[in-house]
Coordinates of N, CA and C in Angstrom, one line a residue:
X1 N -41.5 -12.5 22.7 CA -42.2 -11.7 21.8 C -41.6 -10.3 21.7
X2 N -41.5 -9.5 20.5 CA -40.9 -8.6 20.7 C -42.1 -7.4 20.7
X3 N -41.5 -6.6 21.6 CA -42.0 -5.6 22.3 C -42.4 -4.2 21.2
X4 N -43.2 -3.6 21.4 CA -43.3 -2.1 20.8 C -42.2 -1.4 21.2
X5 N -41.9 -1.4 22.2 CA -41.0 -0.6 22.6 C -39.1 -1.0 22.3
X6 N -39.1 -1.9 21.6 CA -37.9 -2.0 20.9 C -37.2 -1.1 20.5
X7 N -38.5 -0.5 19.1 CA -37.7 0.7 18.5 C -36.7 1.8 19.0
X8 N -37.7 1.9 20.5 CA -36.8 3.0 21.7 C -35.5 2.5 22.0
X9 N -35.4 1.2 22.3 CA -34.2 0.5 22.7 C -33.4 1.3 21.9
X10 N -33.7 0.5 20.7 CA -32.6 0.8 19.5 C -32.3 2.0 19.0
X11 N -32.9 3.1 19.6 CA -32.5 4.5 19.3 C -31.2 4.8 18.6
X12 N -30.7 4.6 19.5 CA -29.1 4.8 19.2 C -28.7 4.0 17.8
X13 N -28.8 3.0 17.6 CA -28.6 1.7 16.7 C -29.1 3.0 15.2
X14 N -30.2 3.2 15.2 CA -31.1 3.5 13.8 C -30.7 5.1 13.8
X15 N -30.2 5.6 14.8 CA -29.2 6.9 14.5 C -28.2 7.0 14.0
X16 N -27.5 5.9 14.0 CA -26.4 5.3 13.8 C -26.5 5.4 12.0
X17 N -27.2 4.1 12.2 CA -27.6 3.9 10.7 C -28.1 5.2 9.9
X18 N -28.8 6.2 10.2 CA -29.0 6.9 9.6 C -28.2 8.1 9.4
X19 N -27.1 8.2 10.4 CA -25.7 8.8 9.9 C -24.9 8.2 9.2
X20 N -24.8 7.3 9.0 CA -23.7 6.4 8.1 C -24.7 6.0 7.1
X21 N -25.9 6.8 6.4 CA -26.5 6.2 5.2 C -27.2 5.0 5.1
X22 N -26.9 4.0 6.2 CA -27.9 2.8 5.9 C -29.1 2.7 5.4
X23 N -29.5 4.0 6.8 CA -31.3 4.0 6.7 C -31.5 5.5 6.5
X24 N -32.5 5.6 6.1 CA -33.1 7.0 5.6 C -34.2 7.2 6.9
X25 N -34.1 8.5 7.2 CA -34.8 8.9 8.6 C -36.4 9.0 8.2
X26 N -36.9 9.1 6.7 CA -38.3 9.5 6.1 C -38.7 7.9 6.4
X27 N -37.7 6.9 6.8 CA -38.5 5.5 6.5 C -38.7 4.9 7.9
X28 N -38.3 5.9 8.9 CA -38.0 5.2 10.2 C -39.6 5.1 10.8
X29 N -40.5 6.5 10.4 CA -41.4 6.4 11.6 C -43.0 5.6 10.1
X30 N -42.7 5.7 9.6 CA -43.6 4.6 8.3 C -43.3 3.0 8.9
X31 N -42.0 2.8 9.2 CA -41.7 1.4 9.9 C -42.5 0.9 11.2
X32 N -42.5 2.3 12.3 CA -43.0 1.7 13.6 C -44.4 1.9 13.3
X33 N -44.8 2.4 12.7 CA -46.3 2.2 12.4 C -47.1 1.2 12.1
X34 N -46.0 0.3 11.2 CA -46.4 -1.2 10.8 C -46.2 -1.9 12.2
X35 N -45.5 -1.6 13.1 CA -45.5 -3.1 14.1 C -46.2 -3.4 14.7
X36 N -47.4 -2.7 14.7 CA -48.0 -3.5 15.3 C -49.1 -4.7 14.4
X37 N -49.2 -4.4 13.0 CA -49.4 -5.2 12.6 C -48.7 -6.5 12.4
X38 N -47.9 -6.5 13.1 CA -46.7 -7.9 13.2 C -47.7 -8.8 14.3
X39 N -48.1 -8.1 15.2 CA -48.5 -8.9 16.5 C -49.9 -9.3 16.1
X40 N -50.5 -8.6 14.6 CA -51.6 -9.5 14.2 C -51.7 -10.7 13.2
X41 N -50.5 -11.0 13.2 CA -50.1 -11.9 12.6 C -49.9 -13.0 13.1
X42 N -50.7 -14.3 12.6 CA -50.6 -15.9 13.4 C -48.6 -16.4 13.3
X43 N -48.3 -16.0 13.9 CA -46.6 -16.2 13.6 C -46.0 -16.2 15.2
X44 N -45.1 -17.2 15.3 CA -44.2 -16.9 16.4 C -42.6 -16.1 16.4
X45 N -43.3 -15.3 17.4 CA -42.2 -14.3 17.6 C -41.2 -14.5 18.5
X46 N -39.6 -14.4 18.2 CA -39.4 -14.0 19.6 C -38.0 -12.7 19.8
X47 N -38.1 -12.5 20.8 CA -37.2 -11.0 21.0 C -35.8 -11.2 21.2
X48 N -35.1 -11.3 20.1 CA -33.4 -11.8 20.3 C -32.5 -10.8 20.7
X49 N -33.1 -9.6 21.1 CA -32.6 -8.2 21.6 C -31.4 -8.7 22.9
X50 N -31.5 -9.5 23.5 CA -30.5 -9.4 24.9 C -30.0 -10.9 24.3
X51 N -30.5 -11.5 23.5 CA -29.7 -12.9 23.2 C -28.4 -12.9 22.5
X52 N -27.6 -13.9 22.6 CA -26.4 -13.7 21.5 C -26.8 -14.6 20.3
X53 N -25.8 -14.8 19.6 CA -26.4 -15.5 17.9 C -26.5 -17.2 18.3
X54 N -25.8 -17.8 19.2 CA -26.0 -19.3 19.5 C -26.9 -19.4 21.0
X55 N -27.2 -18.3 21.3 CA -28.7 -18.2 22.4 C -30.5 -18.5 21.6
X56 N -29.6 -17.4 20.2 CA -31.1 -17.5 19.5 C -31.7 -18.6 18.9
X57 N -30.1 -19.3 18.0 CA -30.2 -20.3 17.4 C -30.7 -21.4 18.4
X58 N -30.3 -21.5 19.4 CA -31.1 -22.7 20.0 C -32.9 -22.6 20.8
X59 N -32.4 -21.5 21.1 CA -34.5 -21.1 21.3 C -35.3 -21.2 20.0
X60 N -34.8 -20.7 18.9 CA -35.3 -21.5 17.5 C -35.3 -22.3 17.4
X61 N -34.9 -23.5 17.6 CA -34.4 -25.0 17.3 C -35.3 -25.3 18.8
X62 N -35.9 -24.7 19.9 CA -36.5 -25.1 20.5 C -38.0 -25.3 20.1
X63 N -38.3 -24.0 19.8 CA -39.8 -23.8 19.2 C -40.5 -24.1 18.1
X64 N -39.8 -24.7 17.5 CA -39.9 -25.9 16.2 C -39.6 -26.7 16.6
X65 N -38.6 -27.3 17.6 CA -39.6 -28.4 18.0 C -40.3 -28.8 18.7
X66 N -40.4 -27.8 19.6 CA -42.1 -27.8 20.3 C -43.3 -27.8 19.4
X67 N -43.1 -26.9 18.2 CA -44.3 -27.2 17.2 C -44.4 -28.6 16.2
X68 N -43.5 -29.0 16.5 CA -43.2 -30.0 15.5 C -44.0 -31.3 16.5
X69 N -43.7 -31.4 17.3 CA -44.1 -32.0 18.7 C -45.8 -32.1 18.6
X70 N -46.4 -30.9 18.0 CA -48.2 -30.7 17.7 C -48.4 -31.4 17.0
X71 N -47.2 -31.4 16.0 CA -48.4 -32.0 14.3 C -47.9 -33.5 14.5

């Protein structure tokens, strides 16, 4: 599940972005204010922060089919 404290991780990441124009700095703290409505959300989450792109892909392809496994 991803954490609140992501954002902090990513500090560096969304400074980045907001020097090079990506992101606009008026949109950054409107953003963390929504997250926690994410975790009120019936949805499965998970935190691909330390994963690589075929770590995630297979923890996805796990958890569908563990749900798929319910119905």
């Amino acid at each position: 599940m991803l954490g609140h404290d992501a954002p902090i991780r990513d500090c560096a990441n969304i400074q980045q972005d907001v020097a090079t124009g990506k992101r606009e700095l008026a949109a950054i703290e409107p953003s963390i204010a929504r997250l926690p409505l994410y975790d009120q959300q019936a949805t499965i989450k998970l935190d691909t922060t330390e994963l690589t792109v075929p770590a995630a892909v297979t923890k996805m392809i796990q958890i569908i089919n563990k749900a798929s496994d319910l119905n």
